[in-house]
mmCIF file of C-alpha atoms in Angstrom:
data_model
loop_
_atom_site.group_PDB
_atom_site.id
_atom_site.type_symbol
_atom_site.label_atom_id
_atom_site.label_comp_id
_atom_site.label_asym_id
_atom_site.label_seq_id
_atom_site.Cartn_x
_atom_site.Cartn_y
_atom_site.Cartn_z
ATOM 1 C CA UNK Z 1 -0.171 -0.035 0.299
ATOM 2 C CA UNK Z 2 2.908 2.545 0.769
ATOM 3 C CA UNK Z 3 4.607 1.097 -2.210
ATOM 4 C CA UNK Z 4 1.584 2.302 -4.306
ATOM 5 C CA UNK Z 5 0.399 5.931 -2.370
ATOM 6 C CA UNK Z 6 4.754 6.546 -3.285
ATOM 7 C CA UNK Z 7 4.600 5.675 -6.825
ATOM 8 C CA UNK Z 8 1.235 7.801 -7.259
ATOM 9 C CA UNK Z 9 2.518 10.577 -5.268
ATOM 10 C CA UNK Z 10 5.800 10.777 -7.194
ATOM 11 C CA UNK Z 11 3.452 10.706 -10.782
ATOM 12 C CA UNK Z 12 1.859 13.831 -9.596
ATOM 13 C CA UNK Z 13 4.752 15.365 -8.968
ATOM 14 C CA UNK Z 14 6.110 14.698 -11.787
ATOM 15 C CA UNK Z 15 3.055 15.482 -14.095
ATOM 16 C CA UNK Z 16 2.882 18.754 -11.801
ATOM 17 C CA UNK Z 17 6.401 19.690 -12.639
ATOM 18 C CA UNK Z 18 5.864 18.915 -16.884
ATOM 19 C CA UNK Z 19 2.790 21.080 -16.753
ATOM 20 C CA UNK Z 20 4.219 24.159 -15.814
ATOM 21 C CA UNK Z 21 5.010 26.515 -18.629
ATOM 22 C CA UNK Z 22 8.558 27.206 -19.790
ATOM 23 C CA UNK Z 23 7.735 30.455 -20.034
ATOM 24 C CA UNK Z 24 7.114 31.069 -16.031
ATOM 25 C CA UNK Z 25 10.470 29.512 -15.044
ATOM 26 C CA UNK Z 26 13.547 31.762 -14.592
ATOM 27 C CA UNK Z 27 16.934 30.046 -16.052
ATOM 28 C CA UNK Z 28 17.670 30.135 -11.965
ATOM 29 C CA UNK Z 29 14.987 28.214 -11.393
ATOM 30 C CA UNK Z 30 15.457 25.927 -13.906
ATOM 31 C CA UNK Z 31 18.722 25.476 -12.704
ATOM 32 C CA UNK Z 32 17.467 24.272 -9.053
ATOM 33 C CA UNK Z 33 14.592 22.178 -10.332
ATOM 34 C CA UNK Z 34 17.387 20.081 -11.958
ATOM 35 C CA UNK Z 35 19.530 19.306 -8.929
ATOM 36 C CA UNK Z 36 16.213 18.612 -6.523
ATOM 37 C CA UNK Z 37 15.349 15.279 -5.433
ATOM 38 C CA UNK Z 38 11.947 13.403 -6.227
ATOM 39 C CA UNK Z 39 9.369 13.646 -2.542
ATOM 40 C CA UNK Z 40 9.566 9.627 -2.246
ATOM 41 C CA UNK Z 41 8.004 10.032 1.358
ATOM 42 C CA UNK Z 42 11.338 8.575 3.188
ATOM 43 C CA UNK Z 43 14.239 10.646 2.429
ATOM 44 C CA UNK Z 44 18.011 10.084 3.885
ATOM 45 C CA UNK Z 45 19.275 13.965 3.589
ATOM 46 C CA UNK Z 46 23.091 13.702 3.031
ATOM 47 C CA UNK Z 47 25.324 14.915 5.529
ATOM 48 C CA UNK Z 48 26.562 19.338 4.322
ATOM 49 C CA UNK Z 49 22.951 19.791 2.737
ATOM 50 C CA UNK Z 50 20.175 21.322 4.056
ATOM 51 C CA UNK Z 51 17.172 20.857 2.130
ATOM 52 C CA UNK Z 52 14.163 23.465 1.499
ATOM 53 C CA UNK Z 53 10.757 21.684 1.712
ATOM 54 C CA UNK Z 54 7.394 23.592 0.812
ATOM 55 C CA UNK Z 55 4.163 22.397 2.269
ATOM 56 C CA UNK Z 56 1.303 23.700 -0.007
ATOM 57 C CA UNK Z 57 3.625 26.285 -1.666
ATOM 58 C CA UNK Z 58 4.870 27.471 1.505
ATOM 59 C CA UNK Z 59 8.030 27.691 3.604
ATOM 60 C CA UNK Z 60 7.458 24.159 5.917
ATOM 61 C CA UNK Z 61 11.028 23.194 7.621
ATOM 62 C CA UNK Z 62 14.286 22.198 6.591
ATOM 63 C CA UNK Z 63 15.360 18.921 6.563
ATOM 64 C CA UNK Z 64 18.676 17.986 8.716
ATOM 65 C CA UNK Z 65 20.708 15.245 7.444
ATOM 66 C CA UNK Z 66 19.391 11.812 7.726
ATOM 67 C CA UNK Z 67 16.436 10.245 7.553
ATOM 68 C CA UNK Z 68 13.299 12.382 7.124
ATOM 69 C CA UNK Z 69 9.357 11.662 6.089
ATOM 70 C CA UNK Z 70 7.755 13.724 3.610
ATOM 71 C CA UNK Z 71 3.968 13.408 2.805
ATOM 72 C CA UNK Z 72 3.386 13.165 -0.891
ATOM 73 C CA UNK Z 73 1.609 15.590 -3.002
ATOM 74 C CA UNK Z 74 1.401 18.208 -0.053
ATOM 75 C CA UNK Z 75 5.361 18.224 1.054
ATOM 76 C CA UNK Z 76 7.404 19.658 -2.096
ATOM 77 C CA UNK Z 77 11.294 19.707 -1.668
ATOM 78 C CA UNK Z 78 12.233 23.137 -3.637
ATOM 79 C CA UNK Z 79 15.543 24.606 -2.380
ATOM 80 C CA UNK Z 80 19.037 22.294 -1.948
ATOM 81 C CA UNK Z 81 21.939 23.875 0.197
ATOM 82 C CA UNK Z 82 25.149 22.813 0.439
ATOM 83 C CA UNK Z 83 26.806 24.147 4.074
ATOM 84 C CA UNK Z 84 30.206 23.729 2.566
ATOM 85 C CA UNK Z 85 32.935 26.056 1.826
ATOM 86 C CA UNK Z 86 31.720 27.745 -1.678
ATOM 87 C CA UNK Z 87 34.720 28.774 -3.564
ATOM 88 C CA UNK Z 88 33.220 31.030 -6.576
ATOM 89 C CA UNK Z 89 36.331 32.362 -9.287
ATOM 90 C CA UNK Z 90 35.046 36.265 -9.819
ATOM 91 C CA UNK Z 91 36.066 37.047 -13.494
ATOM 92 C CA UNK Z 92 37.981 39.603 -14.869
ATOM 93 C CA UNK Z 93 37.196 43.041 -14.981
ATOM 94 C CA UNK Z 94 38.667 46.666 -14.992
ATOM 95 C CA UNK Z 95 39.740 48.877 -12.509
ATOM 96 C CA UNK Z 96 40.549 52.402 -12.240
ATOM 97 C CA UNK Z 97 43.293 53.465 -9.579
ATOM 98 C CA UNK Z 98 43.750 56.472 -7.098
ATOM 99 C CA UNK Z 99 46.683 58.058 -9.962
ATOM 100 C CA UNK Z 100 44.161 57.269 -12.956
ATOM 101 C CA UNK Z 101 45.911 53.250 -14.172
ATOM 102 C CA UNK Z 102 43.417 51.219 -15.236
ATOM 103 C CA UNK Z 103 44.182 47.790 -14.198
ATOM 104 C CA UNK Z 104 42.696 44.766 -15.783
ATOM 105 C CA UNK Z 105 42.047 42.505 -12.144
ATOM 106 C CA UNK Z 106 40.522 39.002 -10.978
ATOM 107 C CA UNK Z 107 40.276 37.284 -8.405
ATOM 108 C CA UNK Z 108 38.964 34.139 -6.529
ATOM 109 C CA UNK Z 109 35.818 34.460 -3.611
ATOM 110 C CA UNK Z 110 35.521 31.764 -0.247
ATOM 111 C CA UNK Z 111 32.382 31.628 1.094
ATOM 112 C CA UNK Z 112 29.729 29.514 2.952
ATOM 113 C CA UNK Z 113 25.800 28.669 3.704
ATOM 114 C CA UNK Z 114 25.491 29.472 7.165
ATOM 115 C CA UNK Z 115 20.978 29.506 6.849
ATOM 116 C CA UNK Z 116 19.790 28.395 4.019
ATOM 117 C CA UNK Z 117 16.177 30.140 4.681
ATOM 118 C CA UNK Z 118 17.807 33.335 4.058
ATOM 119 C CA UNK Z 119 19.814 31.992 1.137
ATOM 120 C CA UNK Z 120 16.607 30.321 -0.499
ATOM 121 C CA UNK Z 121 14.432 33.468 0.071
ATOM 122 C CA UNK Z 122 16.825 36.364 0.258
ATOM 123 C CA UNK Z 123 18.071 36.198 -3.152
ATOM 124 C CA UNK Z 124 17.044 34.970 -6.163
ATOM 125 C CA UNK Z 125 20.612 33.909 -6.931
ATOM 126 C CA UNK Z 126 22.880 33.697 -3.834
ATOM 127 C CA UNK Z 127 26.308 33.255 -6.173
ATOM 128 C CA UNK Z 128 25.211 35.636 -8.733
ATOM 129 C CA UNK Z 129 24.635 38.030 -5.743
ATOM 130 C CA UNK Z 130 27.596 37.731 -4.506
ATOM 131 C CA UNK Z 131 29.718 37.985 -7.060
ATOM 132 C CA UNK Z 132 28.362 41.236 -8.439
ATOM 133 C CA UNK Z 133 28.891 42.143 -5.226
ATOM 134 C CA UNK Z 134 32.563 41.530 -4.990
ATOM 135 C CA UNK Z 135 33.443 42.858 -8.128
ATOM 136 C CA UNK Z 136 31.798 46.335 -7.713
ATOM 137 C CA UNK Z 137 33.619 46.112 -4.024
ATOM 138 C CA UNK Z 138 36.609 45.317 -5.534
ATOM 139 C CA UNK Z 139 36.240 48.778 -8.232
ATOM 140 C CA UNK Z 140 35.527 51.207 -5.248
ATOM 141 C CA UNK Z 141 38.251 49.823 -3.076
ATOM 142 C CA UNK Z 142 40.932 50.256 -6.199
ATOM 143 C CA UNK Z 143 39.831 53.737 -6.806
ATOM 144 C CA UNK Z 144 40.723 54.548 -3.230
ATOM 145 C CA UNK Z 145 44.380 53.197 -3.351
ATOM 146 C CA UNK Z 146 47.315 54.403 -5.886
ATOM 147 C CA UNK Z 147 49.318 51.766 -8.118
ATOM 148 C CA UNK Z 148 52.172 51.636 -5.727
ATOM 149 C CA UNK Z 149 49.935 50.893 -2.903
ATOM 150 C CA UNK Z 150 47.344 48.217 -4.670
ATOM 151 C CA UNK Z 151 51.031 46.146 -4.910
ATOM 152 C CA UNK Z 152 52.321 47.042 -1.435
ATOM 153 C CA UNK Z 153 48.502 46.500 1.177
ATOM 154 C CA UNK Z 154 47.800 43.532 -1.120
ATOM 155 C CA UNK Z 155 46.244 41.738 2.346
ATOM 156 C CA UNK Z 156 44.422 44.968 3.395
ATOM 157 C CA UNK Z 157 42.809 45.377 0.245
ATOM 158 C CA UNK Z 158 41.382 42.170 0.556
ATOM 159 C CA UNK Z 159 40.255 42.365 3.755
ATOM 160 C CA UNK Z 160 38.479 44.892 2.878
ATOM 161 C CA UNK Z 161 36.834 43.436 0.163
ATOM 162 C CA UNK Z 162 35.580 40.492 3.037
ATOM 163 C CA UNK Z 163 34.383 43.023 5.492
ATOM 164 C CA UNK Z 164 32.264 45.109 2.473
ATOM 165 C CA UNK Z 165 31.173 42.363 0.960
ATOM 166 C CA UNK Z 166 29.957 40.974 4.350
ATOM 167 C CA UNK Z 167 28.163 43.646 5.463
ATOM 168 C CA UNK Z 168 25.885 43.604 2.167
ATOM 169 C CA UNK Z 169 25.605 40.013 2.167
ATOM 170 C CA UNK Z 170 24.296 39.526 5.851
ATOM 171 C CA UNK Z 171 21.150 39.610 4.787
ATOM 172 C CA UNK Z 172 20.834 36.250 2.350
ATOM 173 C CA UNK Z 173 22.188 34.353 5.028
ATOM 174 C CA UNK Z 174 26.258 33.793 3.274
ATOM 175 C CA UNK Z 175 29.463 34.453 4.646
ATOM 176 C CA UNK Z 176 32.226 35.386 2.603
ATOM 177 C CA UNK Z 177 35.403 33.763 4.500
ATOM 178 C CA UNK Z 178 38.125 35.422 2.309
ATOM 179 C CA UNK Z 179 38.943 37.295 -0.509
ATOM 180 C CA UNK Z 180 42.194 36.748 -2.979
ATOM 181 C CA UNK Z 181 43.241 38.644 -6.035
ATOM 182 C CA UNK Z 182 44.806 36.173 -8.255
ATOM 183 C CA UNK Z 183 46.179 38.723 -10.847
ATOM 184 C CA UNK Z 184 46.811 41.997 -11.652
ATOM 185 C CA UNK Z 185 47.382 43.014 -15.500
ATOM 186 C CA UNK Z 186 49.021 46.436 -15.806
ATOM 187 C CA UNK Z 187 49.106 48.672 -18.980
ATOM 188 C CA UNK Z 188 51.633 47.950 -21.537
ATOM 189 C CA UNK Z 189 52.933 51.565 -21.030
ATOM 190 C CA UNK Z 190 53.103 51.537 -16.898
ATOM 191 C CA UNK Z 191 54.597 48.232 -17.455
ATOM 192 C CA UNK Z 192 57.712 49.862 -19.045
ATOM 193 C CA UNK Z 193 57.653 52.724 -16.756
ATOM 194 C CA UNK Z 194 57.365 50.783 -13.554
ATOM 195 C CA UNK Z 195 60.651 48.320 -15.479
ATOM 196 C CA UNK Z 196 62.465 51.502 -15.959
ATOM 197 C CA UNK Z 197 62.028 52.810 -12.354
ATOM 198 C CA UNK Z 198 62.908 49.452 -11.161
ATOM 199 C CA UNK Z 199 65.880 49.442 -13.087
ATOM 200 C CA UNK Z 200 66.827 53.178 -11.441
ATOM 201 C CA UNK Z 201 65.979 52.277 -8.092
ATOM 202 C CA UNK Z 202 68.729 49.036 -8.844
ATOM 203 C CA UNK Z 203 71.522 51.407 -10.057
ATOM 204 C CA UNK Z 204 70.906 53.720 -7.459
ATOM 205 C CA UNK Z 205 71.281 51.377 -4.789
ATOM 206 C CA UNK Z 206 74.790 50.054 -6.573
ATOM 207 C CA UNK Z 207 75.857 53.622 -6.472
ATOM 208 C CA UNK Z 208 75.039 53.803 -2.744
ATOM 209 C CA UNK Z 209 76.222 50.902 -2.059
ATOM 210 C CA UNK Z 210 79.757 51.216 -4.134
ATOM 211 C CA UNK Z 211 80.022 55.166 -2.719
ATOM 212 C CA UNK Z 212 79.647 53.530 0.943
ATOM 213 C CA UNK Z 213 82.371 50.408 -0.380
ATOM 214 C CA UNK Z 214 84.821 53.281 -1.007
ATOM 215 C CA UNK Z 215 84.099 55.413 2.321
ATOM 216 C CA UNK Z 216 84.617 52.448 3.986
ATOM 217 C CA UNK Z 217 88.016 51.395 2.479
ATOM 218 C CA UNK Z 218 89.347 55.038 2.861
ATOM 219 C CA UNK Z 219 88.155 55.357 6.671
ATOM 220 C CA UNK Z 220 90.215 51.651 7.026
ATOM 221 C CA UNK Z 221 93.006 52.944 5.145
ATOM 222 C CA UNK Z 222 93.199 56.561 7.254
ATOM 223 C CA UNK Z 223 93.043 54.827 10.065
ATOM 224 C CA UNK Z 224 95.723 51.646 9.410
ATOM 225 C CA UNK Z 225 97.806 54.631 8.543
ATOM 226 C CA UNK Z 226 96.932 56.588 12.065
ATOM 227 C CA UNK Z 227 97.379 53.476 14.339
ATOM 228 C CA UNK Z 228 101.097 53.024 12.111
ATOM 229 C CA UNK Z 229 101.946 56.240 13.252
ATOM 230 C CA UNK Z 230 100.952 55.951 16.835
ATOM 231 C CA UNK Z 231 102.711 52.341 17.065
ATOM 232 C CA UNK Z 232 105.422 54.038 15.293
ATOM 233 C CA UNK Z 233 105.734 56.837 17.292
ATOM 234 C CA UNK Z 234 105.445 55.216 20.525
ATOM 235 C CA UNK Z 235 108.147 53.011 19.417
ATOM 236 C CA UNK Z 236 110.102 55.882 18.566
ATOM 237 C CA UNK Z 237 110.060 57.018 21.974
ATOM 238 C CA UNK Z 238 110.080 54.118 23.525
ATOM 239 C CA UNK Z 239 113.762 54.480 22.122
ATOM 240 C CA UNK Z 240 114.679 57.300 23.060
ATOM 241 C CA UNK Z 241 113.817 56.578 26.674
ATOM 242 C CA UNK Z 242 116.115 53.329 26.081
ATOM 243 C CA UNK Z 243 118.584 54.919 25.253
ATOM 244 C CA UNK Z 244 118.133 58.013 27.134
ATOM 245 C CA UNK Z 245 118.091 55.658 30.019
ATOM 246 C CA UNK Z 246 121.202 53.269 28.618
ATOM 247 C CA UNK Z 247 123.158 56.996 28.304
ATOM 248 C CA UNK Z 248 122.351 57.866 31.945
ATOM 249 C CA UNK Z 249 123.618 54.177 32.621
ATOM 250 C CA UNK Z 250 126.693 54.190 30.674
ATOM 251 C CA UNK Z 251 127.821 58.143 32.052
ATOM 252 C CA UNK Z 252 127.351 57.214 35.745
ATOM 253 C CA UNK Z 253 129.137 53.920 35.117
ATOM 254 C CA UNK Z 254 131.695 56.054 33.953
ATOM 255 C CA UNK Z 255 131.475 58.426 36.809
ATOM 256 C CA UNK Z 256 131.960 55.763 39.442
ATOM 257 C CA UNK Z 257 134.456 53.775 37.230
ATOM 258 C CA UNK Z 258 136.776 57.921 37.082
ATOM 259 C CA UNK Z 259 135.699 57.935 40.673
ATOM 260 C CA UNK Z 260 137.066 54.782 41.672
ATOM 261 C CA UNK Z 261 140.441 55.552 39.051
ATOM 262 C CA UNK Z 262 140.603 58.856 41.197
ATOM 263 C CA UNK Z 263 140.283 57.285 44.501
ATOM 264 C CA UNK Z 264 142.749 54.580 43.572
ATOM 265 C CA UNK Z 265 145.090 56.976 42.447
ATOM 266 C CA UNK Z 266 145.505 59.224 45.584
ATOM 267 C CA UNK Z 267 145.768 56.561 47.264
ATOM 268 C CA UNK Z 268 148.624 55.517 45.177
ATOM 269 C CA UNK Z 269 150.106 58.956 45.140
ATOM 270 C CA UNK Z 270 149.845 59.484 48.750
ATOM 271 C CA UNK Z 271 151.618 56.590 49.070
ATOM 272 C CA UNK Z 272 156.171 56.437 49.329
ATOM 273 C CA UNK Z 273 157.303 57.305 45.797
ATOM 274 C CA UNK Z 274 153.954 58.012 44.471
ATOM 275 C CA UNK Z 275 155.592 61.844 43.056
ATOM 276 C CA UNK Z 276 157.866 59.458 40.853
ATOM 277 C CA UNK Z 277 155.228 56.930 39.819
ATOM 278 C CA UNK Z 278 153.332 60.229 38.945
ATOM 279 C CA UNK Z 279 156.381 61.573 36.807
ATOM 280 C CA UNK Z 280 156.660 58.336 34.848
ATOM 281 C CA UNK Z 281 152.850 58.455 34.057
ATOM 282 C CA UNK Z 282 153.590 61.336 32.753
ATOM 283 C CA UNK Z 283 156.091 61.054 30.548
ATOM 284 C CA UNK Z 284 154.354 57.786 29.002
ATOM 285 C CA UNK Z 285 151.355 60.348 28.141
ATOM 286 C CA UNK Z 286 153.722 62.758 26.583
ATOM 287 C CA UNK Z 287 155.006 60.456 24.400
ATOM 288 C CA UNK Z 288 152.174 59.169 23.512
ATOM 289 C CA UNK Z 289 150.648 62.550 22.715
ATOM 290 C CA UNK Z 290 153.944 63.562 20.919
ATOM 291 C CA UNK Z 291 153.161 60.273 18.480
ATOM 292 C CA UNK Z 292 149.757 60.892 17.382
ATOM 293 C CA UNK Z 293 151.004 64.902 16.162
ATOM 294 C CA UNK Z 294 150.079 65.386 12.717
ATOM 295 C CA UNK Z 295 147.703 62.280 12.064
ATOM 296 C CA UNK Z 296 144.597 64.110 11.798
ATOM 297 C CA UNK Z 297 145.517 67.652 10.955
ATOM 298 C CA UNK Z 298 147.773 69.260 8.732
ATOM 299 C CA UNK Z 299 148.643 71.948 10.965
ATOM 300 C CA UNK Z 300 150.492 71.492 14.305
ATOM 301 C CA UNK Z 301 151.625 73.801 16.838
ATOM 302 C CA UNK Z 302 154.874 72.527 18.829
ATOM 303 C CA UNK Z 303 156.572 74.524 21.840
ATOM 304 C CA UNK Z 304 160.366 75.944 21.517
ATOM 305 C CA UNK Z 305 161.252 72.982 23.308
ATOM 306 C CA UNK Z 306 159.411 69.784 21.980
ATOM 307 C CA UNK Z 307 162.695 67.269 23.208
ATOM 308 C CA UNK Z 308 162.726 68.496 26.419
ATOM 309 C CA UNK Z 309 160.750 65.790 27.924
ATOM 310 C CA UNK Z 310 162.158 66.103 31.568
ATOM 311 C CA UNK Z 311 161.225 69.581 31.363
ATOM 312 C CA UNK Z 312 157.544 69.068 30.181
ATOM 313 C CA UNK Z 313 157.496 66.131 33.081
ATOM 314 C CA UNK Z 314 159.137 68.529 35.398
ATOM 315 C CA UNK Z 315 156.745 71.162 34.627
ATOM 316 C CA UNK Z 316 153.648 68.881 35.109
ATOM 317 C CA UNK Z 317 154.693 67.769 38.007
ATOM 318 C CA UNK Z 318 155.387 71.449 39.414
ATOM 319 C CA UNK Z 319 151.209 72.060 38.344
ATOM 320 C CA UNK Z 320 150.340 68.956 40.547
ATOM 321 C CA UNK Z 321 152.254 70.376 43.392
ATOM 322 C CA UNK Z 322 150.827 73.623 42.800
ATOM 323 C CA UNK Z 323 147.253 72.449 42.675
ATOM 324 C CA UNK Z 324 147.971 69.939 45.716
ATOM 325 C CA UNK Z 325 148.905 72.684 47.946
ATOM 326 C CA UNK Z 326 145.686 74.484 48.528
ATOM 327 C CA UNK Z 327 144.589 71.437 50.324
ATOM 328 C CA UNK Z 328 147.247 70.893 52.257
ATOM 329 C CA UNK Z 329 147.209 73.653 54.222
ATOM 330 C CA UNK Z 330 144.107 73.899 56.143
ATOM 331 C CA UNK Z 331 145.245 70.778 57.478
ATOM 332 C CA UNK Z 332 148.354 73.316 59.335
ATOM 333 C CA UNK Z 333 146.488 75.822 60.322
ATOM 334 C CA UNK Z 334 144.536 73.197 62.231
ATOM 335 C CA UNK Z 335 147.198 71.650 63.768
ATOM 336 C CA UNK Z 336 148.574 74.750 64.444
ATOM 337 C CA UNK Z 337 146.016 76.442 66.549
ATOM 338 C CA UNK Z 338 146.257 73.812 69.853
ATOM 339 C CA UNK Z 339 149.542 74.820 69.854
ATOM 340 C CA UNK Z 340 149.195 78.971 70.897
ATOM 341 C CA UNK Z 341 146.631 78.255 73.946
ATOM 342 C CA UNK Z 342 149.071 77.212 76.165
ATOM 343 C CA UNK Z 343 151.436 80.277 75.234
ATOM 344 C CA UNK Z 344 148.451 82.418 75.903
ATOM 345 C CA UNK Z 345 147.249 80.452 79.394
ATOM 346 C CA UNK Z 346 151.560 80.730 80.434
ATOM 347 C CA UNK Z 347 151.181 84.735 79.742
ATOM 348 C CA UNK Z 348 148.193 85.502 82.204
ATOM 349 C CA UNK Z 349 150.132 83.601 84.696
ATOM 350 C CA UNK Z 350 153.087 85.303 84.801
#
């Protein structure tokens, strides 16, 4: 009995569809009618789909995924909405930027149906409406930006288009998830000018880098010379200090040696026969000096008694005895003072 009733309902449903005049059916309705399942009383709705059911021409309910029952003849499946994410290709269109550059731009729109009732009765063709809205929004957003900002702010442009589409498509039960620009075509002249600009920018960077390299090289050379001069001056200073220290030590060593020699000479002269030894040393120095005459210069001044060696030695010893006498006088005066005191006392006693 149930099978017979289902067959009768299906035949009536098919006859009602065939009897409907084609002049009253739009292309969108024809597309929806080609996808609509038949009312077989027992229906199985697939996952991520929503079937909109009308009872006697009026909205009745939305079938959930799984097992569902409908009344034949009275209930009719009017719309089938997919709840999956839908990808729509936005065709290429022309748009004018803020600096009056005509661009050919296309994109891809990703959307999802959130409310099957609004998507079915809010707009005739949701996909067509969203496509037209995306094109108009894209043109209006591109008109706010210059050509350079279109390439730099591509992500912000996509976000603005998504925001504008969601504000208008809220009444249709559709939510735009994201929008991506696929390609941007430029006029040939604009493309050539941009290429020239890129080449000029690269040449500028190359020139700047080369100048910076030359400057760094000059700075490095100057720093090297400065460090070399500093090191050289420090080395020369250290050398002079070492040389002065060596000379001072040499002078001190010579002075100490000379003082020791003088001390030893004075001690030797104070001994017995010291004058004879001094006379012999003076005679030797005189003969040595006389043998070196006329070796360094052609002009020589000689005394009248050059051959009188004994006279020269006697003269040298006379000079030595004359220089040594002032040193001996204070000692003699000191020894005579204690001798005068007794005579004074004796005179007073007498």
